[in-house]
mmCIF file of C-alpha atoms and ligand atoms in Angstrom:
data_model
loop_
_atom_site.group_PDB
_atom_site.id
_atom_site.type_symbol
_atom_site.label_atom_id
_atom_site.label_comp_id
_atom_site.label_asym_id
_atom_site.label_seq_id
_atom_site.Cartn_x
_atom_site.Cartn_y
_atom_site.Cartn_z
ATOM 1 C CA MET A 1 38.529 16.193 19.536
ATOM 2 C CA PRO A 2 35.168 17.245 21.054
ATOM 3 C CA ALA A 3 32.535 14.493 21.176
ATOM 4 C CA LEU A 4 29.641 15.071 18.779
ATOM 5 C CA THR A 5 26.215 15.357 20.325
ATOM 6 C CA SER A 6 23.498 12.924 19.251
ATOM 7 C CA GLN A 7 19.718 13.043 19.511
ATOM 8 C CA PRO A 8 18.198 11.480 22.628
ATOM 9 C CA THR A 9 16.495 8.203 21.743
ATOM 10 C CA ARG A 10 12.926 7.197 22.603
ATOM 11 C CA ALA A 11 11.289 4.029 23.930
ATOM 12 C CA GLY A 12 8.841 3.577 21.082
ATOM 13 C CA SER A 13 6.457 5.012 18.539
ATOM 14 C CA ARG A 14 2.840 4.433 17.658
ATOM 15 C CA VAL A 15 0.208 5.301 15.077
ATOM 16 C CA LEU A 16 -1.784 8.294 16.340
ATOM 17 C CA GLY A 17 -4.325 8.707 13.559
ATOM 18 C CA THR A 18 -5.319 7.515 10.088
ATOM 19 C CA GLY A 19 -7.094 8.948 7.051
ATOM 20 C CA SER A 20 -7.990 7.891 3.532
ATOM 21 C CA TYR A 21 -9.249 9.189 0.218
ATOM 22 C CA ARG A 22 -11.109 7.323 -2.521
ATOM 23 C CA PRO A 23 -11.821 9.160 -5.790
ATOM 24 C CA GLU A 24 -15.551 9.484 -6.549
ATOM 25 C CA GLN A 25 -15.631 7.760 -9.920
ATOM 26 C CA ILE A 26 -16.484 4.047 -9.667
ATOM 27 C CA VAL A 27 -15.308 1.772 -12.503
ATOM 28 C CA THR A 28 -17.274 -1.489 -12.773
ATOM 29 C CA ASN A 29 -15.926 -4.848 -13.931
ATOM 30 C CA ASP A 30 -18.173 -4.651 -17.005
ATOM 31 C CA GLU A 31 -16.490 -1.403 -18.072
ATOM 32 C CA VAL A 32 -13.006 -2.930 -17.717
ATOM 33 C CA ALA A 33 -13.981 -6.281 -19.253
ATOM 34 C CA ALA A 34 -15.265 -4.646 -22.440
ATOM 35 C CA LEU A 35 -11.675 -3.807 -23.463
ATOM 36 C CA ILE A 36 -9.928 -7.082 -22.478
ATOM 37 C CA ASP A 37 -12.237 -9.952 -23.551
ATOM 38 C CA SER A 38 -13.178 -10.750 -19.954
ATOM 39 C CA SER A 39 -16.317 -10.686 -17.795
ATOM 40 C CA ASP A 40 -17.614 -9.463 -14.453
ATOM 41 C CA GLU A 41 -17.919 -13.117 -13.363
ATOM 42 C CA TRP A 42 -14.291 -14.016 -14.254
ATOM 43 C CA ILE A 43 -12.859 -10.934 -12.533
ATOM 44 C CA ARG A 44 -14.896 -11.505 -9.336
ATOM 45 C CA GLU A 45 -14.006 -15.189 -9.203
ATOM 46 C CA ARG A 46 -10.277 -14.848 -9.966
ATOM 47 C CA SER A 47 -9.524 -11.659 -7.989
ATOM 48 C CA GLY A 48 -12.476 -10.846 -5.683
ATOM 49 C CA ILE A 49 -12.702 -7.367 -7.207
ATOM 50 C CA ILE A 50 -16.184 -5.934 -7.889
ATOM 51 C CA GLU A 51 -15.244 -2.340 -8.647
ATOM 52 C CA ARG A 52 -12.351 0.122 -8.284
ATOM 53 C CA ARG A 53 -12.011 3.916 -8.124
ATOM 54 C CA ARG A 54 -10.538 6.236 -10.742
ATOM 55 C CA CYS A 55 -9.387 9.858 -10.459
ATOM 56 C CA ALA A 56 -11.479 12.521 -12.176
ATOM 57 C CA PRO A 57 -9.826 14.328 -15.120
ATOM 58 C CA GLY A 58 -7.386 16.830 -13.626
ATOM 59 C CA GLU A 59 -7.288 15.099 -10.235
ATOM 60 C CA SER A 60 -3.662 14.355 -9.374
ATOM 61 C CA LEU A 61 -1.770 11.904 -7.194
ATOM 62 C CA THR A 62 -0.779 14.740 -4.874
ATOM 63 C CA ASP A 63 -4.435 15.881 -4.594
ATOM 64 C CA MET A 64 -5.292 12.414 -3.238
ATOM 65 C CA ALA A 65 -2.277 12.367 -0.902
ATOM 66 C CA VAL A 66 -3.211 15.783 0.530
ATOM 67 C CA ALA A 67 -6.853 14.712 1.066
ATOM 68 C CA ALA A 68 -5.843 11.532 2.944
ATOM 69 C CA GLY A 69 -3.055 13.302 4.845
ATOM 70 C CA ALA A 70 -5.400 16.073 6.063
ATOM 71 C CA LYS A 71 -7.774 13.463 7.512
ATOM 72 C CA ALA A 72 -4.932 11.612 9.262
ATOM 73 C CA ILE A 73 -3.684 14.878 10.771
ATOM 74 C CA ALA A 74 -7.193 15.754 12.016
ATOM 75 C CA ASP A 75 -7.649 12.236 13.436
ATOM 76 C CA SER A 76 -4.325 12.409 15.302
ATOM 77 C CA GLY A 77 -4.979 15.797 16.911
ATOM 78 C CA ILE A 78 -1.399 16.863 16.047
ATOM 79 C CA SER A 79 -1.056 20.216 14.269
ATOM 80 C CA ALA A 80 0.640 20.100 10.851
ATOM 81 C CA ASP A 81 3.496 22.374 11.925
ATOM 82 C CA ARG A 82 4.661 19.722 14.433
ATOM 83 C CA ILE A 83 5.272 17.140 11.674
ATOM 84 C CA SER A 84 9.010 16.769 11.117
ATOM 85 C CA MET A 85 8.982 14.209 8.281
ATOM 86 C CA VAL A 86 6.624 13.447 5.392
ATOM 87 C CA LEU A 87 7.147 10.070 3.708
ATOM 88 C CA VAL A 88 5.128 9.477 0.543
ATOM 89 C CA ALA A 89 5.154 5.846 -0.625
ATOM 90 C CA THR A 90 4.263 5.647 -4.306
ATOM 91 C CA VAL A 91 5.313 4.180 -7.641
ATOM 92 C CA THR A 92 2.929 6.224 -9.805
ATOM 93 C CA HIS A 93 3.970 9.852 -9.249
ATOM 94 C CA PRO A 94 4.160 11.037 -12.869
ATOM 95 C CA PHE A 95 7.145 13.362 -12.338
ATOM 96 C CA GLN A 96 10.692 11.968 -12.266
ATOM 97 C CA THR A 97 11.513 15.052 -10.215
ATOM 98 C CA PRO A 98 10.575 16.721 -7.919
ATOM 99 C CA ALA A 99 9.205 14.064 -5.573
ATOM 100 C CA ALA A 100 5.562 14.250 -4.455
ATOM 101 C CA ALA A 101 6.363 14.611 -0.728
ATOM 102 C CA PRO A 102 7.598 18.257 -0.663
ATOM 103 C CA GLU A 103 4.406 19.426 -2.427
ATOM 104 C CA VAL A 104 2.229 17.310 -0.104
ATOM 105 C CA ALA A 105 4.016 18.719 2.974
ATOM 106 C CA PHE A 106 3.639 22.299 1.707
ATOM 107 C CA ARG A 107 -0.066 21.964 0.864
ATOM 108 C CA LEU A 108 -0.781 20.437 4.275
ATOM 109 C CA GLY A 109 1.050 23.210 6.129
ATOM 110 C CA ALA A 110 3.800 20.846 7.332
ATOM 111 C CA LEU A 111 6.330 23.601 6.789
ATOM 112 C CA ASN A 112 8.860 22.279 9.315
ATOM 113 C CA ALA A 113 9.068 18.822 7.745
ATOM 114 C CA ALA A 114 11.703 17.040 5.703
ATOM 115 C CA ALA A 115 9.953 15.285 2.822
ATOM 116 C CA ILE A 116 10.834 12.342 0.580
ATOM 117 C CA ASP A 117 9.162 9.726 -1.628
ATOM 118 C CA LEU A 118 9.740 6.047 -1.113
ATOM 119 C CA GLY A 119 9.408 3.472 -3.908
ATOM 120 C CA ALA A 120 8.614 0.025 -2.569
ATOM 121 C CA ALA A 121 5.489 -0.736 -4.603
ATOM 122 C CA CYS A 122 2.805 -2.601 -2.652
ATOM 123 C CA ALA A 123 5.080 -2.795 0.411
ATOM 124 C CA GLY A 124 5.613 0.991 0.400
ATOM 125 C CA PHE A 125 3.329 1.880 3.309
ATOM 126 C CA CYS A 126 4.729 -0.841 5.602
ATOM 127 C CA TYR A 127 8.308 0.077 4.624
ATOM 128 C CA SER A 128 7.532 3.719 5.467
ATOM 129 C CA LEU A 129 5.945 2.774 8.776
ATOM 130 C CA GLY A 130 9.098 0.801 9.682
ATOM 131 C CA MET A 131 11.276 3.781 8.774
ATOM 132 C CA ALA A 132 9.051 6.220 10.699
ATOM 133 C CA ASP A 133 9.261 3.981 13.785
ATOM 134 C CA SER A 134 13.065 3.741 13.505
ATOM 135 C CA MET A 135 13.525 7.487 12.996
ATOM 136 C CA ILE A 136 11.255 8.407 15.904
ATOM 137 C CA ARG A 137 12.985 5.956 18.259
ATOM 138 C CA ALA A 138 16.401 7.192 17.095
ATOM 139 C CA GLY A 139 15.324 10.756 17.909
ATOM 140 C CA SER A 140 15.839 12.191 14.416
ATOM 141 C CA THR A 141 12.129 12.964 13.940
ATOM 142 C CA GLU A 142 9.148 13.443 16.235
ATOM 143 C CA TYR A 143 5.898 13.302 14.277
ATOM 144 C CA VAL A 144 5.886 11.602 10.865
ATOM 145 C CA LEU A 145 3.162 11.712 8.214
ATOM 146 C CA VAL A 146 3.222 8.485 6.208
ATOM 147 C CA VAL A 147 1.155 8.443 3.001
ATOM 148 C CA GLY A 148 0.584 5.541 0.605
ATOM 149 C CA VAL A 149 -0.838 6.840 -2.669
ATOM 150 C CA GLU A 150 -1.222 5.523 -6.214
ATOM 151 C CA LYS A 151 -2.810 6.730 -9.415
ATOM 152 C CA PHE A 152 -2.624 3.595 -11.551
ATOM 153 C CA THR A 153 -4.889 5.167 -14.167
ATOM 154 C CA ASP A 154 -1.711 6.797 -15.521
ATOM 155 C CA PHE A 155 0.368 3.589 -15.643
ATOM 156 C CA VAL A 156 -1.976 0.722 -16.528
ATOM 157 C CA SER A 157 -2.915 -0.071 -20.105
ATOM 158 C CA PRO A 158 -6.720 -0.501 -20.330
ATOM 159 C CA THR A 159 -6.150 -3.232 -22.942
ATOM 160 C CA ASP A 160 -3.620 -5.289 -20.918
ATOM 161 C CA ARG A 161 -5.550 -8.414 -19.928
ATOM 162 C CA GLY A 162 -3.273 -9.278 -17.006
ATOM 163 C CA THR A 163 -3.476 -5.955 -15.142
ATOM 164 C CA ALA A 164 -6.336 -3.725 -16.398
ATOM 165 C CA PHE A 165 -8.897 -5.188 -13.970
ATOM 166 C CA ILE A 166 -6.635 -5.261 -10.891
ATOM 167 C CA PHE A 167 -5.345 -1.778 -10.196
ATOM 168 C CA GLY A 168 -7.157 1.321 -8.895
ATOM 169 C CA ASP A 169 -6.510 4.852 -7.599
ATOM 170 C CA GLY A 170 -6.542 5.985 -3.951
ATOM 171 C CA ALA A 171 -4.613 7.216 -0.923
ATOM 172 C CA GLY A 172 -4.271 6.276 2.737
ATOM 173 C CA ALA A 173 -2.258 7.984 5.476
ATOM 174 C CA ALA A 174 -1.154 7.742 9.093
ATOM 175 C CA ILE A 175 0.475 10.023 11.656
ATOM 176 C CA VAL A 176 3.160 8.262 13.687
ATOM 177 C CA GLY A 177 4.571 9.807 16.862
ATOM 178 C CA PRO A 178 6.532 9.092 20.058
ATOM 179 C CA SER A 179 5.239 6.637 22.646
ATOM 180 C CA ASP A 180 6.432 5.489 26.076
ATOM 181 C CA HIS A 181 6.126 1.863 24.890
ATOM 182 C CA ALA A 182 6.423 -0.012 21.580
ATOM 183 C CA GLY A 183 3.248 0.698 19.595
ATOM 184 C CA ILE A 184 4.932 -0.591 16.437
ATOM 185 C CA SER A 185 6.742 -3.933 16.535
ATOM 186 C CA PRO A 186 10.067 -4.605 14.801
ATOM 187 C CA THR A 187 9.515 -4.476 11.031
ATOM 188 C CA ILE A 188 10.326 -7.642 9.129
ATOM 189 C CA TRP A 189 11.381 -6.560 5.651
ATOM 190 C CA GLY A 190 13.362 -7.795 2.698
ATOM 191 C CA ALA A 191 13.827 -7.915 -1.048
ATOM 192 C CA ASP A 192 14.502 -10.425 -3.828
ATOM 193 C CA GLY A 193 15.779 -8.548 -6.876
ATOM 194 C CA GLU A 194 16.364 -11.776 -8.779
ATOM 195 C CA GLN A 195 12.599 -11.741 -9.378
ATOM 196 C CA LYS A 196 12.480 -8.113 -10.536
ATOM 197 C CA ASP A 197 10.838 -8.981 -13.851
ATOM 198 C CA LEU A 198 7.703 -10.539 -12.318
ATOM 199 C CA ILE A 199 6.065 -7.107 -11.925
ATOM 200 C CA THR A 200 7.714 -4.448 -14.051
ATOM 201 C CA MET A 201 7.172 -1.886 -16.817
ATOM 202 C CA SER A 202 6.584 -2.885 -20.446
ATOM 203 C CA GLN A 203 9.718 -0.853 -21.348
ATOM 204 C CA SER A 204 11.929 1.886 -19.918
ATOM 205 C CA TRP A 205 11.330 5.595 -20.556
ATOM 206 C CA SER A 206 14.690 5.715 -22.430
ATOM 207 C CA GLU A 207 13.546 2.981 -24.835
ATOM 208 C CA PHE A 208 10.218 4.773 -25.291
ATOM 209 C CA ARG A 209 12.019 8.044 -25.993
ATOM 210 C CA LEU A 210 14.088 6.459 -28.765
ATOM 211 C CA GLU A 211 11.023 5.033 -30.485
ATOM 212 C CA PRO A 212 7.836 6.801 -29.301
ATOM 213 C CA HIS A 213 4.536 4.969 -29.912
ATOM 214 C CA ASP A 214 0.921 4.987 -28.676
ATOM 215 C CA ASN A 215 1.184 2.265 -26.022
ATOM 216 C CA PHE A 216 3.242 4.230 -23.445
ATOM 217 C CA PRO A 217 5.254 2.280 -20.780
ATOM 218 C CA HIS A 218 2.785 0.508 -18.490
ATOM 219 C CA VAL A 219 2.786 -2.058 -15.685
ATOM 220 C CA VAL A 220 3.047 -5.718 -16.744
ATOM 221 C CA MET A 221 2.882 -8.729 -14.452
ATOM 222 C CA SER A 222 3.495 -12.481 -14.473
ATOM 223 C CA GLY A 223 0.302 -13.050 -12.487
ATOM 224 C CA GLN A 224 0.598 -16.771 -11.819
ATOM 225 C CA GLN A 225 4.188 -16.572 -10.544
ATOM 226 C CA VAL A 226 3.396 -13.586 -8.324
ATOM 227 C CA PHE A 227 0.395 -15.477 -6.983
ATOM 228 C CA ARG A 228 2.505 -18.559 -6.139
ATOM 229 C CA TRP A 229 5.196 -16.432 -4.427
ATOM 230 C CA ALA A 230 2.595 -14.586 -2.353
ATOM 231 C CA VAL A 231 0.727 -17.648 -1.078
ATOM 232 C CA SER A 232 3.955 -19.477 -0.237
ATOM 233 C CA ASP A 233 6.037 -16.642 1.296
ATOM 234 C CA VAL A 234 3.565 -14.199 2.865
ATOM 235 C CA PRO A 235 2.446 -16.612 5.627
ATOM 236 C CA LYS A 236 6.117 -17.270 6.531
ATOM 237 C CA ILE A 237 6.874 -13.532 6.686
ATOM 238 C CA ALA A 238 3.746 -12.898 8.776
ATOM 239 C CA THR A 239 4.748 -15.669 11.197
ATOM 240 C CA ARG A 240 8.204 -14.114 11.614
ATOM 241 C CA THR A 241 6.530 -10.752 12.334
ATOM 242 C CA LEU A 242 4.350 -12.226 15.086
ATOM 243 C CA GLU A 243 7.436 -13.887 16.612
ATOM 244 C CA ALA A 244 9.421 -10.629 16.484
ATOM 245 C CA ALA A 245 6.482 -8.799 18.108
ATOM 246 C CA GLY A 246 6.363 -11.436 20.860
ATOM 247 C CA ILE A 247 2.666 -12.227 20.332
ATOM 248 C CA SER A 248 0.544 -15.034 18.857
ATOM 249 C CA ALA A 249 -2.258 -14.896 16.281
ATOM 250 C CA ASN A 250 -4.707 -15.156 19.172
ATOM 251 C CA ASP A 251 -3.601 -11.723 20.424
ATOM 252 C CA LEU A 252 -4.586 -10.004 17.169
ATOM 253 C CA THR A 253 -7.663 -7.841 16.696
ATOM 254 C CA ALA A 254 -7.141 -7.485 12.946
ATOM 255 C CA PHE A 255 -5.097 -8.753 10.010
ATOM 256 C CA ILE A 256 -4.665 -6.191 7.252
ATOM 257 C CA PRO A 257 -2.646 -7.576 4.335
ATOM 258 C CA HIS A 258 -1.876 -5.793 1.086
ATOM 259 C CA GLN A 259 -4.984 -6.057 -1.074
ATOM 260 C CA ALA A 260 -3.471 -7.928 -4.040
ATOM 261 C CA ASN A 261 -6.124 -10.547 -4.712
ATOM 262 C CA MET A 262 -8.901 -11.885 -2.468
ATOM 263 C CA ARG A 263 -7.720 -15.452 -3.144
ATOM 264 C CA ILE A 264 -4.248 -14.547 -1.844
ATOM 265 C CA THR A 265 -5.800 -13.060 1.326
ATOM 266 C CA ASP A 266 -7.945 -16.198 1.824
ATOM 267 C CA ALA A 267 -4.935 -18.506 1.348
ATOM 268 C CA VAL A 268 -2.795 -16.529 3.814
ATOM 269 C CA VAL A 269 -5.580 -16.444 6.421
ATOM 270 C CA ARG A 270 -5.931 -20.248 6.109
ATOM 271 C CA ALA A 271 -2.165 -20.823 6.327
ATOM 272 C CA LEU A 272 -1.855 -18.628 9.433
ATOM 273 C CA LYS A 273 -4.816 -20.418 11.059
ATOM 274 C CA LEU A 274 -6.142 -17.075 12.298
ATOM 275 C CA PRO A 275 -8.798 -17.418 15.021
ATOM 276 C CA GLU A 276 -12.412 -16.452 14.202
ATOM 277 C CA HIS A 277 -12.279 -13.218 16.207
ATOM 278 C CA VAL A 278 -9.550 -11.687 14.000
ATOM 279 C CA ILE A 279 -11.088 -9.109 11.634
ATOM 280 C CA ILE A 280 -9.662 -9.419 8.112
ATOM 281 C CA GLY A 281 -9.069 -6.458 5.769
ATOM 282 C CA ARG A 282 -10.968 -7.223 2.546
ATOM 283 C CA ASP A 283 -11.035 -3.800 1.000
ATOM 284 C CA ILE A 284 -10.092 -5.097 -2.465
ATOM 285 C CA GLU A 285 -13.762 -5.802 -3.324
ATOM 286 C CA THR A 286 -14.586 -2.157 -3.844
ATOM 287 C CA THR A 287 -11.147 -0.559 -4.152
ATOM 288 C CA GLY A 288 -9.102 -2.933 -6.331
ATOM 289 C CA ASN A 289 -5.355 -3.190 -5.776
ATOM 290 C CA THR A 290 -4.004 0.275 -4.922
ATOM 291 C CA SER A 291 -0.423 -0.877 -4.202
ATOM 292 C CA ALA A 292 1.170 1.427 -1.564
ATOM 293 C CA ALA A 293 -2.271 2.801 -0.646
ATOM 294 C CA SER A 294 -3.980 -0.541 -0.065
ATOM 295 C CA VAL A 295 -2.969 -1.247 3.563
ATOM 296 C CA PRO A 296 -3.788 2.245 4.933
ATOM 297 C CA LEU A 297 -7.043 2.371 2.918
ATOM 298 C CA ALA A 298 -8.113 -0.973 4.388
ATOM 299 C CA LEU A 299 -6.948 0.033 7.878
ATOM 300 C CA ASP A 300 -8.870 3.308 7.827
ATOM 301 C CA ARG A 301 -12.035 1.667 6.481
ATOM 302 C CA LEU A 302 -11.931 -1.041 9.168
ATOM 303 C CA ARG A 303 -11.443 1.572 11.880
ATOM 304 C CA GLN A 304 -14.581 3.334 10.646
ATOM 305 C CA SER A 305 -16.792 0.356 9.779
ATOM 306 C CA ASP A 306 -15.782 -2.164 12.428
ATOM 307 C CA ASN A 307 -14.872 0.283 15.189
ATOM 308 C CA LEU A 308 -11.506 -1.404 15.736
ATOM 309 C CA PRO A 309 -10.760 -0.877 19.444
ATOM 310 C CA SER A 310 -8.035 1.598 20.322
ATOM 311 C CA GLY A 311 -5.114 -0.364 21.780
ATOM 312 C CA GLY A 312 -5.996 -3.536 19.816
ATOM 313 C CA LEU A 313 -3.245 -5.131 17.728
ATOM 314 C CA ALA A 314 -3.248 -5.307 13.923
ATOM 315 C CA LEU A 315 -0.833 -7.330 11.792
ATOM 316 C CA LEU A 316 0.081 -5.460 8.586
ATOM 317 C CA ILE A 317 1.941 -6.896 5.605
ATOM 318 C CA GLY A 318 2.821 -5.396 2.238
ATOM 319 C CA PHE A 319 4.394 -7.324 -0.658
ATOM 320 C CA GLY A 320 4.923 -6.644 -4.336
ATOM 321 C CA ALA A 321 7.127 -5.499 -7.212
ATOM 322 C CA GLY A 322 10.827 -5.767 -6.610
ATOM 323 C CA LEU A 323 10.108 -8.244 -5.227
ATOM 324 C CA VAL A 324 9.884 -6.581 -1.802
ATOM 325 C CA TYR A 325 7.996 -7.120 1.435
ATOM 326 C CA ALA A 326 7.560 -5.417 4.830
ATOM 327 C CA SER A 327 5.431 -6.332 7.826
ATOM 328 C CA GLN A 328 4.812 -5.228 11.416
ATOM 329 C CA VAL A 329 2.249 -5.372 14.223
ATOM 330 C CA ILE A 330 0.784 -2.022 15.248
ATOM 331 C CA GLU A 331 -1.225 -0.911 18.240
ATOM 332 C CA LEU A 332 -4.418 0.621 16.837
ATOM 333 C CA PRO A 333 -4.972 4.346 17.488
HETATM 334 N N1 COA B 1 -10.231 -12.255 -18.269
HETATM 335 C C1 COA B 1 -10.650 -13.459 -18.649
HETATM 336 N N2 COA B 1 -9.845 -14.520 -18.776
HETATM 337 C C2 COA B 1 -8.543 -14.316 -18.517
HETATM 338 C C3 COA B 1 -8.020 -13.069 -18.110
HETATM 339 C C4 COA B 1 -8.929 -12.014 -17.997
HETATM 340 N N3 COA B 1 -8.540 -10.778 -17.609
HETATM 341 N N4 COA B 1 -6.700 -13.185 -17.914
HETATM 342 C C5 COA B 1 -6.378 -14.466 -18.173
HETATM 343 N N5 COA B 1 -7.514 -15.161 -18.549
HETATM 344 C C6 COA B 1 -7.642 -16.563 -18.889
HETATM 345 C C7 COA B 1 -6.370 -17.105 -19.500
HETATM 346 O O1 COA B 1 -6.388 -16.944 -20.901
HETATM 347 C C8 COA B 1 -6.443 -18.561 -19.107
HETATM 348 O O2 COA B 1 -7.341 -19.232 -19.985
HETATM 349 P P1 COA B 1 -7.096 -20.783 -20.417
HETATM 350 O O3 COA B 1 -7.188 -21.559 -19.130
HETATM 351 O O4 COA B 1 -8.195 -21.023 -21.361
HETATM 352 O O5 COA B 1 -5.730 -20.799 -21.006
HETATM 353 C C9 COA B 1 -7.118 -18.525 -17.730
HETATM 354 O O6 COA B 1 -7.842 -17.285 -17.679
HETATM 355 C C10 COA B 1 -6.159 -18.574 -16.567
HETATM 356 O O7 COA B 1 -5.119 -17.596 -16.782
HETATM 357 P P2 COA B 1 -4.080 -17.256 -15.679
HETATM 358 O O8 COA B 1 -3.163 -16.191 -16.176
HETATM 359 O O9 COA B 1 -3.505 -18.537 -15.190
HETATM 360 O O10 COA B 1 -5.038 -16.621 -14.581
HETATM 361 P P3 COA B 1 -4.914 -16.704 -12.996
HETATM 362 O O11 COA B 1 -5.842 -17.688 -12.463
HETATM 363 O O12 COA B 1 -3.482 -16.803 -12.585
HETATM 364 O O13 COA B 1 -5.475 -15.281 -12.577
HETATM 365 C C11 COA B 1 -4.582 -13.197 -11.868
HETATM 366 C C12 COA B 1 -4.843 -14.116 -13.045
HETATM 367 C C13 COA B 1 -3.846 -11.979 -12.387
HETATM 368 C C14 COA B 1 -5.919 -12.797 -11.271
HETATM 369 C C15 COA B 1 -3.755 -13.946 -10.792
HETATM 370 O O14 COA B 1 -2.645 -14.564 -11.389
HETATM 371 C C16 COA B 1 -3.279 -13.041 -9.716
HETATM 372 O O15 COA B 1 -4.054 -12.443 -8.996
HETATM 373 N N6 COA B 1 -1.959 -12.955 -9.531
HETATM 374 C C17 COA B 1 -1.379 -12.143 -8.497
HETATM 375 C C18 COA B 1 -1.615 -10.738 -8.861
HETATM 376 C C19 COA B 1 -1.204 -9.818 -7.800
HETATM 377 O O16 COA B 1 -1.425 -10.085 -6.670
HETATM 378 N N7 COA B 1 -0.593 -8.732 -8.192
HETATM 379 C C20 COA B 1 -0.186 -7.748 -7.324
HETATM 380 C C21 COA B 1 1.036 -8.162 -6.659
HETATM 381 S S1 COA B 1 1.378 -7.093 -5.459
#
């Protein structure tokens, strides 16, 4: 039997560029509160959110993904035809099939790329980054476009008191490519399906089809339980990530957690005892929780507003519905 050939492997991968897209329309807390017996004060105090973005009528999830992806490509300096994989992390693409990724790849001119969607909710971007790193090191891909994108406007009920004020629309993206050293640490990831009902849909599409009604399937959440899980487990996961990366909190330039709730971010920062110099991603104030898009949106904003130094280290962590989590340290582009 002849031996099969395999792809040559590589030493490492790193993020080469980032981009983001926020829809123009701003939705204030007062607008949301009017439909759920709430107030601007309550929403700010309990979640840290001041406003969120919403797509314009006719603006689609793939429009946002393409806008963010184009900026990441430009930032990386890599031409679109060199991208060999497009990973779109999302849980709000409104088509069961086809996936969003082939359309995104086509519209960006990434005509030589394989393209798939990845459903890992608020951990989707960090899961995708871990997969991109593994595939590049294994030699099966060279340049990967990773997009986190969500259009929650289509899947949140404006009258659901537990979720209407939290979620927003947006997209963030990164180009990942080969490196002669590890620019992405080992990804610490996992899942706990026993807790699948903590963040889920109000009903399945099959149930809805049998008995159609006005309140279409939408996201529902056991907020308090999710909150308790996040503040107890996220610091432990983040600590494991630092250990796997072989660094300490003191080595970090930035900490960019999933933007779930400002109180969760504050609790995790306290538990990790992060030194003063570490810049914290607090994008939720003006963006809300954009699930798979939240980490790359926060990362791209910090790179622009705080001039995060190229070569600095950022700890990323995503966590959410599933329950699932994924975390890694990246070298900043
Ligand atoms: N506006 C005003 N009051 C509200 C409200 C709203 N939207 N939702 C609940 N309340 C009230 C409740 O009725 C309750 O009143 P009571 O004390 O008189 O009974 C009180 O506020 C506390 O309710 P509770 O559900 O315990 O709120 P909370 O402090 O847990 O905050 C969340 C709610 C959703 C902000 C919080 O649980 C949370 O952020 N959870 C995690 C969410 C998250 O991160 N999701 C994404 C995961 S990736």
